[in-house]
């Protein structure tokens, strides 16, 4: 994620805090993060300060093609590889002057069309696809000289791009006989990954997994045993730390869980293809558990809840299903880590990788499940709910979404999260972060119109709440002493949410973010053809159907209906009943 530091983003916070409080909150966040990520980040900053990192990324000659076997470049339309960023700036200086969200630009630098062209060239060797792929690589290399410009600014992005280039070479049968140009290109990417590994490890998210996998694959193809071993060890360590035995990922985001699993799948495929030793440790078991976890939370259509940070990554999308459909990701991971199919038996991406069809994975039978940070329930007719519990809260929350509840009826995300909007919103749209990542963006209770946690930066909050598991739910206590316990009950097609609150608050607001639809106000709630939602409480309250906002795709924010309950003390209990339509027989 752009600018994603542990403590270094406090200066960019949109919240104005007194100097002493800013330092206090930073100290609080450092204590909660723990000594390991803080020490790693401090080491990274020290290396920057004394010039070690910059020394590792000197100006080097631009690699020259041909990059692909038996290819000749053809003219292609000019591309904007730099956006508003300085094309000549050193990689370590690009994010020091952020003028826009770099996420979309980095997506272009991942070179996803290269895989499409490589697949087409493998199917049709006589066509122009191979030359077009060569032209794309040549254009990128010429426009992005080593370690200059935004394309080199992030080691994780370099790793993902290197993995994509390597996969394209493998699809063309050229990963065992690299051209000089391809060798030079991958060697530069390996150097970029190595230069800031402490920074990546400090993040405790997708960074260390992607970077280790990228270094492993570069070392494998280049025949550099040191990089191969370092990448394999780093990958095994990162997975053991960040993926729980239950399969949950440290980064509480189904979207980033999918990216993590895609990266592991490609790394494992390359390991098998080149006959490298197994990664060892807990990687195989954790990857299998993570595959089960994704299948448990995914809709039949392949859609994922937009809980937590979500940037619509679709890495190594050989099936062409896109960011909104994770079925191919699950199928690929299932064949590699479970030895079974997830139901997409004729997946073209698996076919391109030579992954044979396997027996289908048995559908999970449990109606209730728990994993690190999550609690899920399954109802009748394909309905299912997931509660973001934060139990245990070992890693930093990416959004203020603890106790958020998502409810799905088949492929319909009935009660939903607000999404992410953008990590660095366009000028004039700073309100996106508060509206979507803050308390307003989730199905939960806020007290006294205050944020559940003070924001220190785009990806860092202070004063994490205390989280505890309770039967059929979870409870939190925030830094002001406000308490919230949420229990979920499902009986067939009827769902019930009980919210119990306490503390020295004056007023509260409960919000249910609804899917688009013809919602009509009724005396005690709302109804549509999709559901009837009614609320009761042990004290008077007001109820209103208001306009909120949601992000169903990265960089896009649209109006969304929100049912909002407001009440004063001494309210203690609120009950929400959700009646789904009866199942049709036959």
Coordinates of C-alpha atoms in Angstrom, one line a residue:
X1 CA 0.0 0.0 0.0
X2 CA 1.3 3.5 -0.9
X3 CA 3.2 5.2 1.9
X4 CA 2.3 2.3 4.2
X5 CA 4.6 2.8 7.2
X6 CA 4.3 1.7 10.8
X7 CA 4.9 5.1 12.4
X8 CA 6.1 7.4 9.7
X9 CA 2.7 8.5 8.3
X10 CA 1.7 10.4 11.4
X11 CA 2.8 13.7 9.8
X12 CA 0.2 13.1 7.0
X13 CA -2.7 12.6 9.3
X14 CA -5.8 14.6 8.5
X15 CA -6.6 14.9 12.2
X16 CA -5.0 17.9 13.8
X17 CA -3.6 16.8 17.2
X18 CA -1.6 18.8 19.8
X19 CA 2.1 18.0 19.7
X20 CA 2.1 16.2 23.0
X21 CA -1.0 14.1 22.1
X22 CA 0.5 13.2 18.7
X23 CA 3.6 11.9 20.4
X24 CA 1.5 10.1 23.0
X25 CA -0.6 8.4 20.4
X26 CA 2.5 7.4 18.4
X27 CA 4.0 5.9 21.6
X28 CA 0.7 4.1 22.2
X29 CA 0.6 2.7 18.7
X30 CA 4.3 1.6 19.0
X31 CA 3.5 -0.3 22.2
X32 CA 0.5 -2.0 20.6
X33 CA 2.4 -2.9 17.4
X34 CA 5.1 -4.6 19.5
X35 CA 8.9 -4.4 19.5
X36 CA 9.5 -6.4 16.3
X37 CA 7.8 -4.1 13.7
X38 CA 9.0 -1.0 15.5
X39 CA 12.6 -2.2 15.6
X40 CA 12.5 -3.2 11.9
X41 CA 11.1 0.1 10.9
X42 CA 13.7 1.9 13.0
X43 CA 16.4 -0.1 11.3
X44 CA 14.9 0.8 7.9
X45 CA 15.0 4.5 8.7
X46 CA 18.5 4.2 10.0
X47 CA 19.6 2.6 6.7
X48 CA 17.9 5.4 4.8
X49 CA 19.6 8.1 7.0
X50 CA 23.1 6.8 6.6
X51 CA 22.7 6.1 2.9
X52 CA 22.9 2.3 2.9
X53 CA 19.6 1.8 1.0
X54 CA 20.4 4.4 -1.6
X55 CA 23.8 2.9 -2.1
X56 CA 22.1 -0.4 -2.9
X57 CA 20.0 1.3 -5.6
X58 CA 22.4 3.1 -7.9
X59 CA 21.8 4.2 -11.4
X60 CA 22.3 1.3 -13.8
X61 CA 22.0 0.8 -17.5
X62 CA 18.5 0.3 -18.8
X63 CA 18.0 -3.4 -19.8
X64 CA 17.8 -3.9 -23.6
X65 CA 15.6 -6.5 -25.4
X66 CA 14.8 -8.9 -26.7
X67 CA 13.2 -10.0 -23.4
X68 CA 11.1 -12.8 -24.8
X69 CA 12.2 -15.7 -27.0
X70 CA 12.1 -15.2 -30.7
X71 CA 10.3 -11.9 -30.3
X72 CA 10.6 -8.6 -32.2
X73 CA 9.0 -5.4 -30.9
X74 CA 6.3 -3.7 -32.8
X75 CA 5.1 -0.1 -32.5
X76 CA 2.6 0.5 -29.7
X77 CA 0.7 3.5 -28.5
X78 CA 2.6 5.6 -26.0
X79 CA 1.7 5.0 -22.4
X80 CA 1.8 7.3 -19.4
X81 CA 3.9 5.4 -16.9
X82 CA 4.4 8.3 -14.4
X83 CA 1.2 10.2 -14.0
X84 CA 1.9 13.3 -11.8
X85 CA 5.1 11.8 -10.3
X86 CA 8.6 12.7 -11.3
X87 CA 9.9 10.2 -13.8
X88 CA 13.5 11.1 -12.9
X89 CA 13.2 11.0 -9.1
X90 CA 15.0 8.3 -7.3
X91 CA 12.8 5.5 -6.1
X92 CA 13.3 6.4 -2.5
X93 CA 12.2 10.0 -3.1
X94 CA 9.0 9.4 -5.0
X95 CA 6.7 9.0 -2.0
X96 CA 8.3 11.8 0.0
X97 CA 6.2 14.3 -2.1
X98 CA 2.9 12.5 -2.7
X99 CA 0.7 14.6 -5.0
X100 CA -1.9 11.9 -5.9
X101 CA -2.9 8.4 -5.2
X102 CA -0.3 6.1 -6.8
X103 CA -2.4 2.9 -6.5
X104 CA -3.8 3.1 -10.1
X105 CA -0.4 3.9 -11.5
X106 CA 1.1 0.9 -9.8
X107 CA -1.6 -1.3 -11.2
X108 CA -0.4 -0.4 -14.7
X109 CA 3.2 -1.1 -13.6
X110 CA 2.2 -4.7 -12.7
X111 CA 2.0 -5.3 -16.5
X112 CA -1.1 -7.5 -16.3
X113 CA -1.6 -7.4 -20.1
X114 CA 1.7 -9.2 -20.4
X115 CA 0.1 -12.4 -19.1
X116 CA -2.8 -12.1 -21.5
X117 CA -0.5 -11.7 -24.4
X118 CA 1.7 -14.5 -23.3
X119 CA -1.3 -16.9 -23.1
X120 CA -2.4 -15.8 -26.5
X121 CA 1.1 -16.3 -27.9
X122 CA 1.2 -19.8 -26.4
X123 CA -2.1 -20.6 -28.1
X124 CA -1.3 -18.9 -31.4
X125 CA 2.5 -18.8 -32.0
X126 CA 2.0 -17.4 -35.5
X127 CA 0.0 -14.3 -34.3
X128 CA 1.3 -10.9 -33.3
X129 CA 0.9 -11.5 -29.6
X130 CA 4.5 -12.3 -28.8
X131 CA 5.8 -9.2 -30.5
X132 CA 3.2 -7.1 -28.7
X133 CA 4.3 -8.5 -25.4
X134 CA 7.9 -7.7 -26.2
X135 CA 6.9 -4.2 -27.2
X136 CA 5.1 -3.7 -23.8
X137 CA 8.2 -4.9 -21.9
X138 CA 10.5 -2.7 -24.0
X139 CA 8.3 0.3 -23.6
X140 CA 8.2 -0.2 -19.8
X141 CA 12.0 -0.7 -19.5
X142 CA 12.8 2.4 -21.6
X143 CA 10.4 4.6 -19.7
X144 CA 11.5 3.4 -16.3
X145 CA 15.2 3.3 -16.0
X146 CA 16.6 1.4 -13.0
X147 CA 15.4 2.8 -9.7
X148 CA 14.0 6.0 -11.1
X149 CA 10.4 7.1 -11.0
X150 CA 7.2 5.7 -9.4
X151 CA 7.5 2.2 -10.9
X152 CA 10.5 1.5 -8.6
X153 CA 9.2 3.3 -5.5
X154 CA 7.8 0.2 -3.8
X155 CA 9.5 -3.1 -3.3
X156 CA 6.3 -5.0 -3.1
X157 CA 5.2 -3.6 -6.5
X158 CA 8.6 -4.6 -7.9
X159 CA 8.1 -8.1 -6.5
X160 CA 4.6 -8.5 -8.0
X161 CA 5.9 -7.2 -11.4
X162 CA 8.8 -9.6 -11.3
X163 CA 6.5 -12.5 -10.6
X164 CA 4.3 -11.4 -13.5
X165 CA 7.2 -11.2 -15.9
X166 CA 8.5 -14.6 -14.7
X167 CA 5.1 -16.1 -15.1
X168 CA 4.9 -14.7 -18.7
X169 CA 8.3 -16.3 -19.4
X170 CA 7.1 -19.6 -18.0
X171 CA 3.9 -19.6 -20.1
X172 CA 6.2 -19.1 -23.1
X173 CA 8.5 -21.9 -22.0
X174 CA 11.4 -19.4 -21.6
X175 CA 11.8 -19.4 -17.8
X176 CA 14.7 -21.9 -17.9
X177 CA 16.6 -20.1 -20.7
X178 CA 16.4 -16.4 -20.0
X179 CA 17.6 -13.9 -22.6
X180 CA 20.3 -11.4 -21.5
X181 CA 17.6 -8.7 -21.4
X182 CA 15.3 -10.8 -19.2
X183 CA 18.1 -11.6 -16.9
X184 CA 19.1 -8.0 -16.5
X185 CA 15.4 -7.0 -15.9
X186 CA 14.8 -9.6 -13.2
X187 CA 18.2 -8.9 -11.5
X188 CA 17.2 -5.3 -11.1
X189 CA 13.9 -6.3 -9.5
X190 CA 15.7 -8.6 -7.1
X191 CA 18.0 -5.7 -6.1
X192 CA 15.0 -3.5 -5.5
X193 CA 13.4 -6.1 -3.2
X194 CA 16.6 -6.7 -1.3
X195 CA 17.2 -3.0 -0.6
X196 CA 14.2 -2.4 1.7
X197 CA 13.3 -5.8 3.2
X198 CA 13.3 -4.5 6.7
X199 CA 10.6 -2.0 5.7
X200 CA 8.5 -4.7 4.2
X201 CA 8.8 -7.0 7.2
X202 CA 7.8 -4.1 9.5
X203 CA 4.4 -3.8 7.9
X204 CA 3.0 -7.2 9.1
X205 CA 0.8 -7.3 6.1
X206 CA 1.0 -8.5 2.5
X207 CA 4.4 -6.7 1.9
X208 CA 6.7 -9.3 3.4
X209 CA 4.9 -12.2 1.7
X210 CA 4.9 -10.6 -1.7
X211 CA 8.5 -9.5 -1.4
X212 CA 9.9 -12.8 -0.2
X213 CA 8.0 -14.6 -3.0
X214 CA 9.3 -12.2 -5.6
X215 CA 12.9 -12.6 -4.4
X216 CA 12.5 -16.4 -4.4
X217 CA 11.3 -16.6 -7.9
X218 CA 13.9 -14.1 -9.2
X219 CA 16.6 -16.2 -7.5
X220 CA 15.1 -19.4 -9.0
X221 CA 15.1 -18.1 -12.6
X222 CA 18.4 -16.4 -12.3
X223 CA 20.1 -19.3 -10.7
X224 CA 21.1 -17.2 -7.7
X225 CA 21.0 -19.7 -4.8
X226 CA 21.4 -16.9 -2.2
X227 CA 18.3 -15.0 -3.3
X228 CA 16.4 -18.2 -3.7
X229 CA 17.2 -19.4 -0.2
X230 CA 16.6 -15.9 1.3
X231 CA 13.3 -15.7 -0.4
X232 CA 12.2 -19.2 0.6
X233 CA 13.2 -18.6 4.2
X234 CA 11.5 -15.2 4.3
X235 CA 8.3 -16.5 2.8
X236 CA 8.1 -19.4 5.3
X237 CA 8.7 -17.0 8.2
X238 CA 6.2 -14.4 7.0
X239 CA 3.5 -17.0 6.5
X240 CA 4.2 -18.6 9.9
X241 CA 3.8 -15.2 11.5
X242 CA 1.0 -13.6 9.5
X243 CA -1.3 -16.6 8.6
X244 CA -2.9 -18.2 11.6
X245 CA -3.3 -22.0 11.9
X246 CA -7.0 -21.4 11.2
X247 CA -6.2 -19.7 7.9
X248 CA -6.9 -16.1 8.8
X249 CA -4.5 -13.4 7.6
X250 CA -3.0 -10.7 9.7
X251 CA -4.4 -8.1 7.3
X252 CA -8.1 -8.3 8.1
X253 CA -9.3 -7.9 4.5
X254 CA -10.8 -10.6 2.3
X255 CA -9.3 -8.6 -0.7
X256 CA -5.8 -8.8 0.6
X257 CA -6.3 -12.3 1.8
X258 CA -7.0 -13.2 -1.9
X259 CA -3.8 -11.4 -3.0
X260 CA -1.8 -13.2 -0.3
X261 CA -3.1 -16.5 -1.5
X262 CA -2.5 -15.7 -5.2
X263 CA 1.1 -14.9 -4.4
X264 CA 1.6 -18.1 -2.4
X265 CA 0.0 -20.1 -5.3
X266 CA 2.4 -18.7 -7.9
X267 CA 5.4 -19.2 -5.6
X268 CA 4.4 -22.8 -5.0
X269 CA 3.8 -23.4 -8.7
X270 CA 7.3 -22.1 -9.6
X271 CA 8.8 -24.2 -6.8
X272 CA 7.3 -27.4 -8.2
X273 CA 8.1 -26.4 -11.8
X274 CA 11.8 -26.0 -11.0
X275 CA 12.0 -28.8 -8.5
X276 CA 13.1 -26.6 -5.7
X277 CA 13.0 -27.8 -2.1
X278 CA 9.7 -27.4 -0.2
X279 CA 9.4 -24.1 1.7
X280 CA 9.2 -25.9 5.0
X281 CA 7.9 -24.7 8.3
X282 CA 4.1 -24.2 8.5
X283 CA 3.7 -22.8 5.0
X284 CA 1.9 -25.8 3.4
X285 CA -0.5 -26.2 6.3
X286 CA -1.2 -22.5 6.6
X287 CA -1.7 -22.1 2.9
X288 CA -4.2 -24.9 2.9
X289 CA -6.1 -23.3 5.9
X290 CA -6.0 -19.9 4.1
X291 CA -7.6 -21.6 1.1
X292 CA -10.4 -23.0 3.2
X293 CA -10.9 -19.6 4.8
X294 CA -11.3 -17.8 1.5
X295 CA -13.8 -20.4 0.3
X296 CA -15.8 -20.0 3.5
X297 CA -16.2 -16.2 3.1
X298 CA -16.6 -16.0 -0.7
X299 CA -20.0 -15.7 -2.4
X300 CA -21.1 -18.3 -5.0
X301 CA -20.4 -15.5 -7.7
X302 CA -16.9 -15.1 -6.5
X303 CA -17.6 -11.8 -4.8
X304 CA -15.8 -11.0 -1.5
X305 CA -16.9 -8.8 1.4
X306 CA -15.4 -5.4 1.1
X307 CA -14.3 -5.4 4.7
X308 CA -11.0 -3.8 5.5
X309 CA -8.6 -2.2 3.0
X310 CA -9.6 -3.2 -0.5
X311 CA -7.7 -2.1 -3.6
X312 CA -9.2 -4.5 -6.1
X313 CA -6.0 -6.4 -6.9
X314 CA -6.4 -9.4 -9.2
X315 CA -2.8 -10.7 -9.3
X316 CA -1.8 -13.3 -11.9
X317 CA -5.4 -13.4 -13.2
X318 CA -4.9 -16.0 -15.9
X319 CA -8.6 -16.7 -16.0
X320 CA -9.6 -13.1 -16.8
X321 CA -12.4 -13.0 -14.2
X322 CA -11.2 -9.7 -12.7
X323 CA -11.1 -8.2 -9.3
X324 CA -14.8 -8.8 -8.5
X325 CA -14.6 -12.6 -8.9
X326 CA -12.2 -14.6 -6.8
X327 CA -13.3 -18.1 -7.9
X328 CA -10.3 -18.7 -10.1
X329 CA -8.0 -17.6 -7.2
X330 CA -9.7 -20.1 -5.0
X331 CA -9.6 -22.9 -7.7
X332 CA -5.9 -22.4 -8.3
X333 CA -5.1 -22.4 -4.5
X334 CA -7.3 -25.4 -3.9
X335 CA -5.6 -27.5 -6.6
X336 CA -2.1 -26.5 -5.3
X337 CA -2.6 -26.6 -1.6
X338 CA -5.6 -29.0 -1.1
X339 CA -5.2 -31.3 -4.0
X340 CA -8.9 -30.7 -4.8
X341 CA -11.1 -28.5 -7.0
X342 CA -13.2 -25.7 -5.6
X343 CA -15.8 -26.3 -8.2
X344 CA -14.4 -24.3 -11.2
X345 CA -13.3 -27.5 -12.9
X346 CA -12.8 -26.0 -16.4
X347 CA -10.8 -23.0 -15.2
X348 CA -8.6 -21.7 -18.1
X349 CA -6.0 -20.3 -15.7
X350 CA -5.4 -23.7 -14.1
X351 CA -5.3 -25.2 -17.5
X352 CA -2.6 -22.7 -18.6
X353 CA -0.5 -23.7 -15.6
X354 CA -0.9 -27.4 -16.3
X355 CA -2.8 -28.0 -13.0
X356 CA -4.9 -31.0 -13.6
X357 CA -8.5 -31.3 -12.6
X358 CA -9.0 -32.8 -9.1
X359 CA -12.0 -34.0 -7.1
X360 CA -14.2 -31.2 -5.7
X361 CA -13.6 -30.0 -2.1
X362 CA -16.4 -31.0 0.2
X363 CA -18.5 -28.1 1.2
X364 CA -18.1 -27.0 4.8
X365 CA -20.8 -28.4 7.1
X366 CA -20.5 -26.2 10.2
X367 CA -23.1 -23.5 10.7
X368 CA -20.8 -21.5 13.0
X369 CA -17.1 -20.9 12.7
X370 CA -14.4 -18.8 14.3
X371 CA -11.0 -17.8 13.2
X372 CA -8.5 -15.2 14.3
X373 CA -10.4 -11.9 14.1
X374 CA -13.7 -13.3 12.6
X375 CA -16.9 -15.1 13.5
X376 CA -19.1 -16.6 10.9
X377 CA -22.6 -18.1 10.7
X378 CA -24.5 -19.9 7.9
X379 CA -28.2 -19.7 7.6
X380 CA -30.8 -21.3 5.3
X381 CA -31.0 -20.7 1.6
X382 CA -27.4 -19.7 1.2
X383 CA -27.5 -16.9 3.7
X384 CA -24.4 -16.2 5.7
X385 CA -23.0 -13.6 8.0
X386 CA -19.5 -12.6 9.2
X387 CA -18.6 -10.6 12.2
X388 CA -15.3 -8.7 12.5
X389 CA -14.3 -9.6 16.1
X390 CA -10.7 -8.6 16.3
X391 CA -10.1 -11.5 18.7
X392 CA -7.2 -11.7 19.1
X393 CA -6.1 -8.2 18.0
X394 CA -2.4 -9.1 17.4
X395 CA -2.0 -6.9 14.3
X396 CA -3.0 -3.3 13.5
X397 CA -6.6 -2.8 12.3
X398 CA -6.7 -1.3 8.8
X399 CA -10.0 0.3 9.4
X400 CA -12.2 1.3 12.4
X401 CA -14.4 -1.8 11.7
X402 CA -14.3 -3.9 14.9
X403 CA -17.7 -5.5 15.4
X404 CA -18.8 -4.7 11.9
X405 CA -21.3 -7.3 10.7
X406 CA -21.8 -8.3 7.0
X407 CA -24.9 -10.3 5.9
X408 CA -25.2 -12.0 2.6
X409 CA -28.2 -13.8 1.0
X410 CA -26.6 -15.9 -1.7
X411 CA -24.8 -13.3 -3.9
X412 CA -26.6 -10.3 -2.4
X413 CA -24.5 -8.4 0.1
X414 CA -27.5 -7.2 2.1
X415 CA -25.8 -5.5 5.0
X416 CA -22.4 -4.3 3.8
X417 CA -19.2 -2.5 4.5
X418 CA -18.5 0.9 2.9
X419 CA -15.3 -0.3 1.1
X420 CA -12.2 1.8 0.8
X421 CA -12.7 4.6 -1.8
X422 CA -9.0 5.4 -2.2
X423 CA -6.0 5.3 0.0
X424 CA -5.1 8.9 -0.9
X425 CA -8.4 10.4 -2.2
X426 CA -8.5 13.0 -5.0
X427 CA -8.1 16.7 -3.9
X428 CA -11.3 17.9 -2.2
X429 CA -12.4 14.3 -1.4
X430 CA -10.6 13.8 1.9
X431 CA -13.9 13.0 3.5
X432 CA -13.7 9.6 1.8
X433 CA -11.4 8.3 4.5
X434 CA -13.6 9.4 7.4
X435 CA -16.8 8.3 5.7
X436 CA -15.5 4.8 4.6
X437 CA -12.5 3.7 6.8
X438 CA -13.8 5.5 9.9
X439 CA -16.7 4.5 12.1
X440 CA -19.3 5.8 9.6
X441 CA -18.2 3.2 7.0
X442 CA -19.3 0.1 8.9
X443 CA -22.3 -1.6 10.5
X444 CA -21.5 -0.8 14.1
X445 CA -22.2 1.6 17.0
X446 CA -20.4 4.9 17.5
X447 CA -20.6 6.8 20.7
X448 CA -21.0 10.6 21.0
X449 CA -20.3 11.0 17.3
X450 CA -16.6 10.2 17.9
X451 CA -14.3 7.9 16.0
X452 CA -13.7 4.5 17.7
X453 CA -10.0 5.1 17.3
X454 CA -7.9 8.2 16.7
X455 CA -6.3 8.2 13.3
X456 CA -2.5 8.6 13.0
X457 CA -2.3 8.1 9.3
X458 CA -3.9 6.5 6.3
X459 CA -3.2 3.0 7.6
X460 CA -2.6 3.5 11.3
X461 CA -4.9 4.0 14.3
X462 CA -4.1 4.6 17.9
X463 CA -5.9 3.4 21.1
X464 CA -7.0 0.0 19.7
X465 CA -10.0 -1.3 21.7
X466 CA -9.9 -4.3 23.9
X467 CA -11.6 -7.2 22.1
X468 CA -13.0 -10.4 23.7
X469 CA -15.0 -13.3 22.4
X470 CA -18.4 -14.1 23.8
X471 CA -20.9 -16.8 22.9
X472 CA -22.2 -16.1 19.4
X473 CA -20.3 -12.9 19.0
X474 CA -17.7 -10.5 20.5
X475 CA -17.3 -7.4 22.6
X476 CA -15.1 -4.4 22.7
X477 CA -14.1 -1.7 25.2
X478 CA -12.7 1.5 23.6
X479 CA -10.2 3.9 25.1
X480 CA -12.9 6.1 26.5
X481 CA -14.4 3.2 28.5
X482 CA -17.4 2.7 26.2
X483 CA -18.4 -1.0 26.0
X484 CA -20.2 -2.8 23.1
X485 CA -21.1 -6.5 23.0
X486 CA -22.7 -7.9 19.8
X487 CA -24.3 -11.3 19.5
X488 CA -25.6 -12.8 16.3
X489 CA -28.3 -15.5 16.1
X490 CA -29.6 -17.2 13.0
X491 CA -32.8 -19.4 12.8
X492 CA -33.4 -20.5 9.3
X493 CA -34.1 -17.3 7.3
X494 CA -34.4 -15.1 10.4
X495 CA -31.4 -13.3 11.8
X496 CA -31.1 -11.4 15.0
X497 CA -28.4 -9.0 16.2
X498 CA -28.3 -8.1 19.8
X499 CA -26.2 -5.0 20.8
X500 CA -25.5 -4.4 24.4
X501 CA -23.8 -1.1 25.4
X502 CA -22.4 0.5 28.5
X503 CA -20.1 3.3 29.6
X504 CA -20.2 7.1 30.2
X505 CA -21.4 8.1 26.8
X506 CA -24.2 10.6 26.2
X507 CA -25.6 9.3 23.0
X508 CA -25.0 6.7 20.4
X509 CA -25.7 5.9 16.7
X510 CA -26.2 2.4 15.2
X511 CA -25.9 2.2 11.4
X512 CA -27.0 -0.5 9.1
X513 CA -25.5 0.0 5.6
X514 CA -28.0 -1.5 3.1
X515 CA -27.6 -2.8 -0.4
X516 CA -29.1 -0.7 -3.2
X517 CA -32.8 -1.3 -3.5
X518 CA -36.3 0.0 -3.1
X519 CA -36.2 0.4 0.6
X520 CA -39.4 1.7 2.3
X521 CA -39.6 3.1 5.8
X522 CA -42.0 1.3 8.1
X523 CA -42.8 2.2 11.7
X524 CA -39.9 0.2 13.2
X525 CA -37.5 -0.2 10.4
X526 CA -37.3 -0.7 6.6
X527 CA -38.4 -3.3 4.1
X528 CA -38.0 -4.2 0.5
X529 CA -38.2 -7.3 -1.7
X530 CA -34.8 -8.3 -0.3
X531 CA -35.5 -8.2 3.5
X532 CA -37.5 -6.7 6.3
X533 CA -35.4 -5.1 9.0
X534 CA -36.9 -4.0 12.3
X535 CA -35.4 -2.6 15.5
X536 CA -36.4 -2.4 19.1
X537 CA -34.6 -1.2 22.2
X538 CA -34.9 -0.7 26.0
X539 CA -35.1 3.1 25.6
X540 CA -36.6 5.6 23.2
X541 CA -34.8 6.1 19.9
X542 CA -35.2 7.8 16.5
X543 CA -34.9 5.9 13.2
X544 CA -34.1 7.4 9.8
X545 CA -33.3 6.1 6.4
X546 CA -30.4 8.4 5.2
X547 CA -28.0 8.7 2.3
X548 CA -24.6 7.4 3.0
X549 CA -21.7 6.5 0.7
X550 CA -20.0 3.3 -0.4
X551 CA -17.1 2.2 -2.6
X552 CA -17.9 -0.8 -4.7
X553 CA -14.7 -0.4 -6.7
X554 CA -11.4 1.2 -5.9
X555 CA -11.4 5.0 -6.7
X556 CA -15.2 5.1 -7.0
X557 CA -17.7 6.3 -4.3
X558 CA -21.5 6.2 -4.8
X559 CA -24.5 7.0 -2.7
X560 CA -25.9 4.2 -0.5
X561 CA -28.9 3.8 1.8
X562 CA -28.2 3.7 5.5
X563 CA -30.6 2.9 8.3
X564 CA -29.5 5.0 11.3
X565 CA -30.8 4.6 14.9
X566 CA -30.0 7.4 17.4
X567 CA -30.6 7.2 21.1
X568 CA -29.6 8.8 24.4
X569 CA -28.6 7.3 27.6
X570 CA -29.8 5.2 29.5
X571 CA -30.1 2.9 26.5
X572 CA -28.5 -0.4 27.1
X573 CA -29.9 -2.9 24.5
X574 CA -30.8 -2.8 20.9
X575 CA -32.3 -5.7 18.9
X576 CA -32.2 -5.9 15.1
X577 CA -34.3 -8.5 13.4
X578 CA -33.7 -9.3 9.7
X579 CA -36.3 -11.4 8.0
X580 CA -35.1 -12.7 4.6
X581 CA -37.7 -13.8 2.0
X582 CA -38.9 -17.3 2.2
X583 CA -37.1 -19.8 0.0
X584 CA -39.0 -20.8 -3.1
X585 CA -39.7 -24.5 -3.5
X586 CA -38.9 -26.2 -6.8

